[in-house]
Short mmCIF file of C-alpha atoms in Angstrom, two decimals:
data_model
loop_
_atom_site.label_atom_id
_atom_site.label_comp_id
_atom_site.label_asym_id
_atom_site.label_seq_id
_atom_site.Cartn_x
_atom_site.Cartn_y
_atom_site.Cartn_z
CA MET A 1 97.08 50.95 158.31
CA SER A 2 98.51 48.65 155.66
CA GLU A 3 95.48 48.66 153.34
CA TYR A 4 94.70 51.91 151.54
CA ASP A 5 92.58 53.36 148.82
CA TYR A 6 95.62 55.07 147.31
CA ILE A 7 99.36 54.68 147.68
CA VAL A 8 101.40 57.62 146.38
CA VAL A 9 105.05 56.77 145.75
CA GLY A 10 107.21 59.89 146.05
CA ALA A 11 106.48 63.00 148.13
CA GLY A 12 107.75 65.41 145.51
CA SER A 13 105.90 68.15 143.68
CA ALA A 14 103.23 65.82 142.27
CA GLY A 15 103.05 63.50 145.27
CA CYS A 16 102.34 66.32 147.74
CA VAL A 17 99.50 67.59 145.55
CA LEU A 18 97.93 64.13 145.29
CA ALA A 19 98.28 63.43 149.01
CA ASN A 20 96.39 66.64 149.69
CA ARG A 21 93.62 66.29 147.13
CA LEU A 22 93.00 62.53 147.51
CA SER A 23 92.85 62.62 151.31
CA ALA A 24 90.42 65.56 151.40
CA ASN A 25 87.59 63.03 151.77
CA PRO A 26 88.00 61.67 155.33
CA GLY A 27 86.66 58.32 154.19
CA THR A 28 89.54 57.84 151.74
CA ARG A 29 92.72 56.25 153.11
CA VAL A 30 95.99 57.47 151.59
CA LEU A 31 99.61 56.40 152.10
CA LEU A 32 102.41 58.71 150.93
CA VAL A 33 105.93 57.25 150.90
CA GLU A 34 109.19 59.10 150.32
CA ALA A 35 112.71 57.76 149.78
CA GLY A 36 114.25 60.77 151.51
CA GLY A 37 113.73 62.33 154.91
CA LYS A 38 111.86 65.30 156.30
CA ASP A 39 112.47 68.79 154.95
CA SER A 40 113.87 70.02 158.24
CA SER A 41 117.15 71.53 157.00
CA PHE A 42 117.22 75.33 157.13
CA LEU A 43 119.11 75.18 153.82
CA ILE A 44 115.83 74.10 152.19
CA HIS A 45 113.75 76.93 153.62
CA MET A 46 116.34 79.66 153.08
CA PRO A 47 116.24 80.37 149.33
CA GLY A 48 119.97 81.08 149.25
CA GLY A 49 120.62 77.67 150.80
CA LEU A 50 120.34 75.93 147.44
CA SER A 51 123.97 76.85 146.79
CA LYS A 52 124.84 74.26 149.46
CA ILE A 53 122.21 71.66 148.50
CA ILE A 54 122.77 71.49 144.74
CA PRO A 55 126.55 71.12 144.21
CA PRO A 56 127.83 67.55 143.81
CA GLU A 57 130.80 67.98 146.13
CA ASN A 58 128.44 68.61 149.06
CA GLU A 59 126.49 65.34 148.59
CA HIS A 60 123.63 66.76 150.62
CA ALA A 61 121.20 64.21 152.09
CA THR A 62 118.26 65.84 150.34
CA ASN A 63 119.70 65.21 146.88
CA TRP A 64 119.90 62.01 144.80
CA CYS A 65 123.12 63.34 143.18
CA PHE A 66 122.66 61.44 139.93
CA TRP A 67 125.26 61.41 137.15
CA THR A 68 124.62 60.72 133.49
CA GLU A 69 126.38 58.25 131.29
CA PRO A 70 129.32 59.72 129.32
CA GLN A 71 127.88 62.08 126.73
CA LYS A 72 129.20 61.35 123.25
CA HIS A 73 128.60 64.88 121.95
CA LEU A 74 129.93 66.65 125.06
CA ASP A 75 133.51 65.38 125.09
CA GLY A 76 132.49 62.13 126.80
CA ARG A 77 131.71 63.98 130.04
CA ARG A 78 129.33 62.70 132.71
CA LEU A 79 126.90 65.45 133.67
CA TYR A 80 125.64 65.98 137.18
CA TRP A 81 121.86 65.69 137.72
CA PRO A 82 120.63 66.86 141.15
CA ARG A 83 117.11 65.68 142.02
CA GLY A 84 115.23 66.07 145.28
CA ARG A 85 115.33 63.17 147.73
CA VAL A 86 113.31 64.73 150.55
CA ILE A 87 109.76 65.69 151.44
CA GLY A 88 108.85 68.16 148.69
CA GLY A 89 111.15 66.45 146.18
CA SER A 90 112.82 68.78 143.72
CA SER A 91 110.52 71.63 144.78
CA SER A 92 112.57 71.61 148.01
CA ILE A 93 115.93 72.05 146.24
CA ASN A 94 115.14 73.83 142.95
CA GLY A 95 115.84 77.41 141.89
CA MET A 96 112.27 78.52 142.79
CA VAL A 97 111.54 80.07 139.38
CA TYR A 98 107.78 79.98 138.72
CA ILE A 99 107.21 79.46 135.00
CA ARG A 100 104.37 77.68 133.22
CA GLY A 101 105.64 77.68 129.66
CA HIS A 102 104.09 78.88 126.43
CA ALA A 103 100.43 78.15 125.64
CA SER A 104 101.49 76.42 122.42
CA ASP A 105 103.44 73.81 124.41
CA TYR A 106 100.20 72.36 125.76
CA ASP A 107 98.34 72.77 122.49
CA ARG A 108 101.15 70.74 120.97
CA TRP A 109 100.47 67.98 123.52
CA ALA A 110 96.83 67.96 122.42
CA GLN A 111 97.89 67.82 118.76
CA MET A 112 100.07 64.81 119.62
CA GLY A 113 96.94 62.97 120.75
CA CYS A 114 96.75 64.03 124.41
CA THR A 115 93.12 65.12 124.34
CA GLY A 116 92.21 67.19 127.38
CA TRP A 117 95.72 68.61 127.86
CA SER A 118 95.59 71.78 125.75
CA TRP A 119 96.37 75.21 127.21
CA ASP A 120 92.70 75.92 127.80
CA ASP A 121 92.44 72.58 129.63
CA ILE A 122 95.49 73.08 131.88
CA LEU A 123 95.23 76.81 132.68
CA PRO A 124 92.47 76.31 135.28
CA TYR A 125 94.80 73.97 137.19
CA PHE A 126 97.62 76.49 137.20
CA ARG A 127 95.17 79.00 138.64
CA ARG A 128 93.78 76.51 141.17
CA SER A 129 97.24 75.72 142.48
CA GLU A 130 98.37 79.33 142.95
CA THR A 131 98.07 82.22 145.34
CA SER A 132 99.81 84.99 143.43
CA GLU A 133 101.03 88.26 144.89
CA ARG A 134 99.72 89.74 141.64
CA GLY A 135 96.18 88.90 142.72
CA ALA A 136 93.62 86.69 141.03
CA ASP A 137 92.89 87.39 137.36
CA ASP A 138 92.43 85.51 134.09
CA TYR A 139 95.94 84.05 134.41
CA HIS A 140 96.64 83.86 138.15
CA GLY A 141 95.01 82.25 141.15
CA GLY A 142 94.27 83.97 144.43
CA ASP A 143 93.62 81.16 146.89
CA GLY A 144 95.72 78.13 145.92
CA PRO A 145 98.24 76.28 148.12
CA LEU A 146 101.31 77.41 146.12
CA HIS A 147 102.39 80.96 146.95
CA THR A 148 104.14 82.81 144.14
CA GLY A 149 105.81 86.16 144.62
CA ARG A 150 107.19 89.08 142.64
CA ARG A 151 109.65 90.18 145.30
CA SER A 152 113.14 90.24 143.83
CA GLN A 153 116.46 91.21 145.33
CA PRO A 154 117.20 94.83 144.39
CA SER A 155 120.14 94.93 142.00
CA PRO A 156 121.25 97.50 139.43
CA LEU A 157 122.62 94.57 137.43
CA VAL A 158 119.16 93.06 137.04
CA ASP A 159 117.72 96.36 135.86
CA ALA A 160 120.65 96.76 133.48
CA PHE A 161 120.13 93.27 132.03
CA ILE A 162 116.48 93.96 131.22
CA LYS A 163 117.34 97.33 129.71
CA ALA A 164 120.17 95.75 127.69
CA ALA A 165 117.77 93.15 126.27
CA ALA A 166 115.50 96.00 125.14
CA GLU A 167 118.47 97.83 123.62
CA ALA A 168 119.27 94.65 121.69
CA GLY A 169 115.80 94.78 120.14
CA HIS A 170 113.97 92.28 122.33
CA PRO A 171 110.60 92.92 123.97
CA VAL A 172 110.18 93.39 127.70
CA THR A 173 107.41 91.72 129.70
CA ASP A 174 106.07 92.28 133.19
CA ASP A 175 104.67 88.75 133.57
CA PHE A 176 106.01 85.63 131.86
CA ASN A 177 102.90 83.78 133.07
CA GLY A 178 100.46 86.39 131.83
CA ALA A 179 99.42 87.78 128.48
CA GLN A 180 102.97 88.22 127.09
CA PHE A 181 105.41 85.34 127.39
CA GLU A 182 108.15 86.52 125.03
CA GLY A 183 110.69 89.04 126.19
CA ALA A 184 112.95 89.91 129.11
CA GLY A 185 111.79 90.56 132.65
CA ARG A 186 111.85 89.52 136.29
CA TYR A 187 110.81 86.01 137.22
CA ASP A 188 108.05 85.21 139.68
CA SER A 189 109.22 82.85 142.40
CA THR A 190 107.87 80.20 144.76
CA ILE A 191 108.97 82.27 147.76
CA LYS A 192 106.78 83.78 150.47
CA ASP A 193 108.02 86.14 153.19
CA GLY A 194 111.63 85.26 152.45
CA GLU A 195 111.13 81.47 152.63
CA ARG A 196 111.00 78.80 149.94
CA TRP A 197 107.39 77.78 149.32
CA SER A 198 107.77 74.16 148.22
CA ALA A 199 104.98 71.77 147.30
CA ALA A 200 105.48 70.27 150.75
CA LYS A 201 104.92 73.59 152.49
CA GLY A 202 101.90 74.44 150.35
CA TYR A 203 100.15 71.10 150.02
CA LEU A 204 101.44 68.65 152.64
CA LYS A 205 102.30 70.52 155.84
CA PRO A 206 98.75 71.88 156.37
CA ILE A 207 97.17 68.40 156.23
CA LEU A 208 99.63 66.23 158.17
CA ASP A 209 97.12 65.84 160.98
CA ARG A 210 94.52 64.16 158.79
CA PRO A 211 93.87 60.73 160.38
CA ASN A 212 93.26 59.15 156.97
CA LEU A 213 96.73 60.13 155.68
CA ASP A 214 99.89 58.22 156.55
CA VAL A 215 103.30 59.60 155.53
CA LEU A 216 106.39 57.40 155.63
CA THR A 217 109.87 58.84 155.05
CA ASP A 218 113.21 57.11 154.44
CA VAL A 219 111.38 54.36 152.59
CA LEU A 220 112.90 52.61 149.57
CA VAL A 221 110.16 51.19 147.34
CA GLU A 222 111.57 48.07 145.71
CA ARG A 223 108.71 47.38 143.33
CA VAL A 224 105.02 47.75 142.66
CA THR A 225 103.34 44.49 143.68
CA LEU A 226 101.09 42.89 141.10
CA SER A 227 98.57 40.08 140.84
CA GLY A 228 98.74 39.21 137.18
CA ARG A 229 98.25 42.57 135.48
CA GLN A 230 96.59 44.21 138.48
CA ALA A 231 98.68 46.46 140.72
CA THR A 232 98.01 45.64 144.35
CA GLY A 233 100.39 47.99 146.21
CA ILE A 234 104.09 48.24 146.97
CA ALA A 235 106.95 46.28 148.50
CA TYR A 236 109.39 48.50 150.36
CA LEU A 237 112.22 48.64 152.86
CA LYS A 238 111.91 50.63 156.08
CA ASN A 239 114.83 50.56 158.51
CA GLY A 240 116.16 47.54 156.67
CA LYS A 241 112.94 45.59 157.14
CA ALA A 242 110.85 44.35 154.20
CA GLU A 243 107.27 45.60 154.29
CA THR A 244 104.25 45.67 151.99
CA ALA A 245 101.20 47.87 151.69
CA THR A 246 98.16 47.31 149.52
CA ALA A 247 95.83 49.72 147.79
CA ARG A 248 93.02 49.96 145.31
CA GLU A 249 95.27 52.19 143.22
CA THR A 250 99.02 52.88 143.24
CA ILE A 251 100.30 56.18 141.87
CA VAL A 252 103.99 56.53 141.00
CA CYS A 253 105.34 60.07 141.42
CA GLY A 254 109.10 59.52 141.34
CA GLY A 255 109.96 61.91 138.53
CA ALA A 256 111.65 61.44 135.17
CA VAL A 257 114.43 59.25 136.63
CA ASN A 258 112.85 57.22 139.40
CA SER A 259 109.41 56.54 137.91
CA PRO A 260 110.63 54.57 134.88
CA GLN A 261 113.17 52.82 137.12
CA LEU A 262 110.41 51.63 139.45
CA LEU A 263 108.20 50.48 136.58
CA MET A 264 111.05 48.44 135.14
CA LEU A 265 111.93 46.94 138.53
CA SER A 266 108.26 45.90 138.69
CA GLY A 267 108.35 44.09 135.35
CA ILE A 268 106.86 46.88 133.22
CA GLY A 269 109.22 48.01 130.49
CA PRO A 270 111.19 46.87 127.43
CA ALA A 271 111.05 43.07 127.62
CA ALA A 272 114.57 42.39 126.35
CA HIS A 273 116.08 44.93 128.74
CA LEU A 274 114.22 43.48 131.72
CA ALA A 275 115.33 39.99 130.76
CA GLU A 276 118.96 41.15 130.76
CA HIS A 277 118.57 41.88 134.47
CA GLY A 278 116.59 38.75 135.31
CA ILE A 279 113.32 40.61 135.87
CA ALA A 280 110.14 38.74 134.99
CA VAL A 281 108.20 40.64 132.33
CA VAL A 282 104.67 41.52 133.38
CA HIS A 283 104.02 43.91 130.53
CA ASP A 284 106.29 44.55 127.56
CA ALA A 285 106.28 48.36 127.34
CA PRO A 286 109.11 49.39 124.99
CA ASP A 287 108.80 53.13 125.64
CA VAL A 288 109.26 53.00 129.42
CA GLY A 289 112.44 54.99 130.05
CA GLY A 290 112.52 56.34 126.49
CA ASN A 291 111.71 59.81 125.16
CA LEU A 292 114.03 61.45 127.72
CA GLN A 293 114.31 65.19 127.11
CA ASP A 294 116.12 67.94 128.99
CA HIS A 295 117.21 71.55 128.63
CA LEU A 296 120.93 71.76 127.93
CA ASP A 297 122.39 74.92 129.45
CA MET A 298 125.19 77.12 128.17
CA LEU A 299 126.89 79.70 130.38
CA VAL A 300 127.90 83.15 129.13
CA GLN A 301 129.51 85.25 131.85
CA TRP A 302 131.51 88.37 132.54
CA THR A 303 133.50 89.82 135.39
CA CYS A 304 131.91 92.87 137.02
CA THR A 305 133.77 96.11 137.59
CA GLN A 306 131.69 96.99 140.66
CA PRO A 307 131.50 94.98 143.92
CA ILE A 308 127.72 94.55 143.80
CA THR A 309 127.25 90.87 143.00
CA LEU A 310 126.51 87.79 145.08
CA ASN A 311 130.23 87.02 145.02
CA LYS A 312 130.43 89.28 148.07
CA ASN A 313 129.18 86.23 150.03
CA ALA A 314 132.39 84.35 149.28
CA GLY A 315 133.95 85.65 152.47
CA PHE A 316 133.18 83.90 155.76
CA HIS A 317 132.16 87.15 157.47
CA ASN A 318 129.67 88.06 154.74
CA LYS A 319 128.26 84.54 154.77
CA LEU A 320 127.54 84.90 158.47
CA LEU A 321 125.94 88.29 157.90
CA ALA A 322 123.73 86.87 155.14
CA LEU A 323 122.69 83.95 157.34
CA GLY A 324 121.97 86.23 160.31
CA ASN A 325 119.93 88.57 158.14
CA TRP A 326 117.80 85.68 156.99
CA VAL A 327 117.40 84.06 160.41
CA LEU A 328 116.42 87.31 162.14
CA ARG A 329 114.53 89.15 159.40
CA ARG A 330 113.97 86.71 156.52
CA ASP A 331 115.80 89.31 154.44
CA GLY A 332 119.10 89.83 152.66
CA SER A 333 120.63 87.79 149.86
CA GLY A 334 119.61 84.52 151.52
CA ALA A 335 115.92 85.44 151.16
CA TYR A 336 115.88 85.61 147.37
CA MET A 337 116.35 83.19 144.51
CA PRO A 338 119.67 83.60 142.69
CA THR A 339 118.04 83.94 139.24
CA PRO A 340 115.90 87.07 139.60
CA ALA A 341 115.44 87.77 135.91
CA GLY A 342 115.61 86.20 132.49
CA ALA A 343 114.19 86.12 129.02
CA PHE A 344 112.35 83.96 126.50
CA LEU A 345 113.59 84.83 123.03
CA SER A 346 113.55 83.58 119.44
CA THR A 347 116.71 82.75 117.55
CA ARG A 348 115.10 83.46 114.17
CA PRO A 349 112.01 85.19 112.77
CA GLY A 350 108.76 83.35 112.16
CA LEU A 351 108.80 81.01 115.17
CA ALA A 352 105.45 80.34 116.82
CA ALA A 353 107.08 80.62 120.25
CA PRO A 354 110.50 81.53 121.69
CA ASP A 355 113.05 78.74 121.40
CA ILE A 356 115.64 79.83 124.01
CA GLN A 357 115.48 80.83 127.67
CA ILE A 358 117.97 82.96 129.61
CA HIS A 359 118.42 82.89 133.39
CA PHE A 360 120.30 86.01 134.48
CA MET A 361 122.39 85.65 137.66
CA PRO A 362 124.27 88.51 139.39
CA VAL A 363 127.12 86.18 140.31
CA LEU A 364 130.25 84.75 138.70
CA GLY A 365 129.95 80.99 139.10
CA GLU A 366 132.03 77.89 138.69
CA PRO A 367 131.46 75.57 135.72
CA HIS A 368 129.71 72.22 135.81
CA GLY A 369 127.37 72.94 138.71
CA ARG A 370 130.13 73.45 141.25
CA GLY A 371 129.14 75.51 144.25
CA THR A 372 132.48 77.13 144.94
CA LEU A 373 131.97 80.88 145.12
CA GLY A 374 134.96 82.99 144.16
CA HIS A 375 135.83 86.50 145.33
CA GLN A 376 135.90 87.86 141.77
CA HIS A 377 132.67 89.75 141.10
CA GLY A 378 130.75 88.92 137.96
CA TYR A 379 127.43 88.09 136.34
CA ALA A 380 126.13 85.39 134.06
CA MET A 381 123.47 84.45 131.55
CA HIS A 382 122.50 80.79 131.54
CA MET A 383 121.02 80.08 128.11
CA CYS A 384 119.14 76.90 127.19
CA GLN A 385 117.29 75.59 124.15
CA LEU A 386 113.62 75.17 124.99
CA ARG A 387 112.47 72.45 122.61
CA PRO A 388 115.40 70.14 121.81
CA GLU A 389 115.03 67.35 119.30
CA SER A 390 117.58 65.07 121.00
CA ARG A 391 116.10 62.09 122.85
CA GLY A 392 117.66 59.87 125.49
CA THR A 393 116.88 56.98 127.82
CA ILE A 394 116.70 55.82 131.42
CA ARG A 395 117.80 52.20 131.79
CA LEU A 396 118.51 49.90 134.69
CA GLN A 397 122.10 49.21 135.62
CA SER A 398 120.98 46.28 137.74
CA ALA A 399 117.90 44.76 139.35
CA ASP A 400 119.06 46.20 142.67
CA PRO A 401 116.60 48.99 143.60
CA THR A 402 119.35 50.82 145.52
CA ALA A 403 121.46 51.20 142.36
CA HIS A 404 121.09 54.43 140.41
CA PRO A 405 119.78 53.86 136.89
CA ALA A 406 121.77 54.61 133.75
CA ILE A 407 120.84 58.12 132.60
CA ASP A 408 121.66 58.93 128.98
CA PRO A 409 120.10 62.22 127.79
CA ASN A 410 122.00 61.88 124.49
CA TYR A 411 122.51 65.63 124.35
CA LEU A 412 123.17 67.20 120.92
CA SER A 413 122.45 63.95 119.07
CA ALA A 414 120.04 65.95 116.88
CA PRO A 415 122.16 68.31 114.74
CA GLY A 416 119.61 71.12 114.86
CA ASP A 417 120.04 71.45 118.62
CA LEU A 418 123.62 72.60 118.20
CA GLU A 419 122.60 75.30 115.72
CA THR A 420 119.94 76.67 118.06
CA LEU A 421 122.38 76.76 120.95
CA LEU A 422 125.02 78.56 118.91
CA ALA A 423 122.44 81.16 117.88
CA GLY A 424 121.37 81.52 121.50
CA ILE A 425 124.94 82.06 122.67
CA GLU A 426 125.32 84.89 120.18
CA ILE A 427 122.05 86.47 121.37
CA ALA A 428 123.25 86.34 124.99
CA ARG A 429 126.66 87.79 124.07
CA ASN A 430 124.97 90.56 122.10
CA ILE A 431 122.79 91.52 125.08
CA GLY A 432 125.98 91.60 127.14
CA ARG A 433 127.51 94.15 124.74
CA MET A 434 124.69 96.66 125.11
CA PRO A 435 125.27 100.13 126.66
CA ALA A 436 123.08 99.42 129.72
CA LEU A 437 125.63 96.91 130.99
CA ALA A 438 128.68 99.04 130.13
CA PRO A 439 129.06 100.49 133.68
CA PHE A 440 129.44 96.96 135.06
CA ARG A 441 131.03 95.01 132.22
CA GLY A 442 134.49 93.59 132.75
CA LYS A 443 136.00 90.90 130.56
CA GLU A 444 133.99 88.06 129.08
CA VAL A 445 134.92 84.89 130.96
CA TRP A 446 132.97 82.43 128.80
CA PRO A 447 133.15 81.73 125.94
CA GLY A 448 135.98 84.24 126.41
CA GLU A 449 137.44 87.36 124.92
CA GLY A 450 138.35 86.78 121.30
CA VAL A 451 136.53 83.42 121.04
CA THR A 452 134.52 84.11 117.89
CA ALA A 453 135.24 81.33 115.40
CA ARG A 454 132.46 78.76 115.16
CA GLU A 455 134.75 75.82 115.84
CA ASP A 456 136.12 77.49 118.98
CA ILE A 457 132.63 78.22 120.34
CA VAL A 458 131.57 74.63 119.63
CA THR A 459 134.66 73.39 121.48
CA ALA A 460 133.83 75.57 124.47
CA LEU A 461 130.19 74.53 124.37
CA LYS A 462 131.06 70.84 124.45
CA ALA A 463 133.44 71.41 127.35
CA TRP A 464 131.03 73.51 129.44
CA GLY A 465 127.47 72.48 128.51
CA GLU A 466 125.37 71.36 131.50
CA THR A 467 121.78 70.50 132.35
CA ILE A 468 119.58 73.17 133.85
CA TYR A 469 117.62 70.40 135.62
CA HIS A 470 114.43 69.92 133.58
CA PRO A 471 114.26 66.19 132.63
CA ILE A 472 110.89 64.91 131.41
CA GLY A 473 109.18 62.39 129.16
CA THR A 474 110.28 58.92 130.27
CA CYS A 475 106.74 57.63 130.96
CA ARG A 476 105.21 59.42 128.00
CA MET A 477 101.51 60.18 127.90
CA GLY A 478 99.70 59.55 124.62
CA ALA A 479 96.78 58.04 122.77
CA ASP A 480 98.94 55.58 120.82
CA GLU A 481 99.57 52.02 121.95
CA ARG A 482 103.25 52.60 122.66
CA ALA A 483 102.55 55.45 125.08
CA VAL A 484 103.43 54.41 128.64
CA VAL A 485 100.33 56.05 130.13
CA ASP A 486 97.04 57.07 128.54
CA THR A 487 95.58 60.56 128.72
CA ARG A 488 94.20 59.80 132.20
CA LEU A 489 97.76 58.86 133.23
CA ALA A 490 96.87 55.18 133.74
CA VAL A 491 99.70 52.78 132.86
CA ARG A 492 98.83 50.82 129.72
CA GLY A 493 98.67 47.07 130.13
CA VAL A 494 98.29 47.17 133.94
CA SER A 495 95.22 47.99 136.05
CA GLY A 496 95.26 50.05 139.23
CA LEU A 497 98.50 51.87 138.40
CA ARG A 498 99.19 55.45 137.28
CA VAL A 499 102.19 57.71 136.84
CA VAL A 500 101.80 61.38 137.75
CA ASP A 501 104.88 63.61 137.42
CA ALA A 502 107.08 65.27 134.79
CA SER A 503 107.85 61.90 133.21
CA VAL A 504 104.38 61.84 131.57
CA MET A 505 105.05 65.00 129.53
CA PRO A 506 105.21 63.97 125.87
CA ALA A 507 107.36 66.99 124.99
CA LEU A 508 109.29 69.63 126.93
CA ILE A 509 107.56 72.85 127.85
CA SER A 510 109.16 76.24 127.33
CA GLY A 511 110.72 76.84 130.72
CA ASN A 512 111.16 75.47 134.21
CA THR A 513 109.18 72.31 134.89
CA ASN A 514 108.07 72.58 138.53
CA ALA A 515 104.88 74.61 138.05
CA PRO A 516 103.68 72.38 135.16
CA THR A 517 104.30 69.27 137.28
CA ILE A 518 102.10 70.68 140.03
CA ALA A 519 99.37 71.53 137.51
CA ILE A 520 99.57 68.01 136.05
CA ALA A 521 99.04 66.58 139.53
CA GLU A 522 96.09 68.89 140.16
CA LYS A 523 94.43 67.69 136.97
CA ALA A 524 95.33 64.07 137.74
CA ALA A 525 93.65 64.33 141.15
CA ASP A 526 90.43 65.43 139.48
CA MET A 527 90.62 62.50 137.04
CA ILE A 528 91.41 59.95 139.75
CA LEU A 529 88.51 61.08 141.91
CA ALA A 530 86.16 61.17 138.91
CA ASP A 531 87.18 57.62 137.94
CA ALA A 532 86.57 56.46 141.52
CA ARG A 533 83.09 57.99 141.52
CA GLN A 534 82.32 56.34 138.20
CA ALA A 535 83.52 52.95 139.46
CA LEU A 536 81.39 53.30 142.58
CA ALA A 537 78.32 54.14 140.54
CA ALA A 538 78.83 51.24 138.12
#
């Protein structure tokens, strides 16, 4: 088929959801296209395999391996941005932490003009998407495609971290996605029976035999095709050959980097910027590629006095044992996510919601996203600011669709972000000083023993700060005329075109962004189908 009812561009977290929900009616023809290949690598399905997929030096085929522009406030460094280029998108390469965020995040969206996107509006879609090991209740779903689990690798370090947070005066919670968000506890994960449960595994794999669904991999979409201001489909390259496909509606699901890039390549974006690259302007949309937000991550880590961390897998023999354990039993360190616990905490009294997140890892890691695992045992707290004020951009570097866009998160451009991060670093260091961690605590590796002066911590922060992989906002949803998409995720100024992914978030949520992206897609599917029914009845 080359004529469809819907074309979904990008088989990531949102695209897999839409392919499933839109093709449920056998009379509806759907095309799903993905720039990457199939999710056949065992490194995807083994949770511990992400240590080989994520690092930049590995240049794994499932990863776009983006780099930012030099960051003015981070010593001019380029930061590494891994994003999924494979069936399942970033849900096939992420850290598998299942977090929805704080209820106030979505109420804030509604207050910003996004009617229909409050917490009460979005919670039913979180529940619809989920089958939780906790069982169905007011917060969790019991029969959704996305399996979420509580199973966590046993570790005295994890227990000690949670106890240390309590000793430092912070609350403890049993469920970050339940009644109590704030506090320290174990994360739920998108893992089932020792395997990663990506959006592809939950939503796409079970429906691949539907005759009304076509899935194309290794496809580079060059642009959305338009007739005037009406989207008609896509132009793409497959095996070096130019092809087109048409549809009643085209839905872009490329994520915070690729979605604005594709809109701009199609003539939808800031007019002056498009003209610089010789692209004919179809619709002057100044905010396409703007409003870029991300969680900047700071690493606080210690050596460990006991040989009980994931650093034991540095040796070749132990790596083989871990792999064999997973292959034969779906057990061992390869069967668990590397961030079993964490915390959502407030840096000062009176906040409506926590403003920092901690990911606790029982491993001593390399800086800057490197995957090299050393033999020295240790543990780490990754700490990020949840609601940064800094804003960045995605811009084209050329009109060539194969060229990566220019990514400029503009980290720490808002002065208040630095202050929150400094306060968060002190909170993490204070937890690390608590008696519960004393049996394991070696020397502090970062910021480092004796590094206490503000200027020295700032220097270390600028040298070590990294993304924790949560970019959003570049096709902002809103009720105002400058918003890229309206509250039904339809692109303003163009008919028959929507964006459905993390790029539509007007503001960052408090936590990891995969679960919210899936919920957004679930809600979008309902809206798309409702609009189709209304058009048919008209």
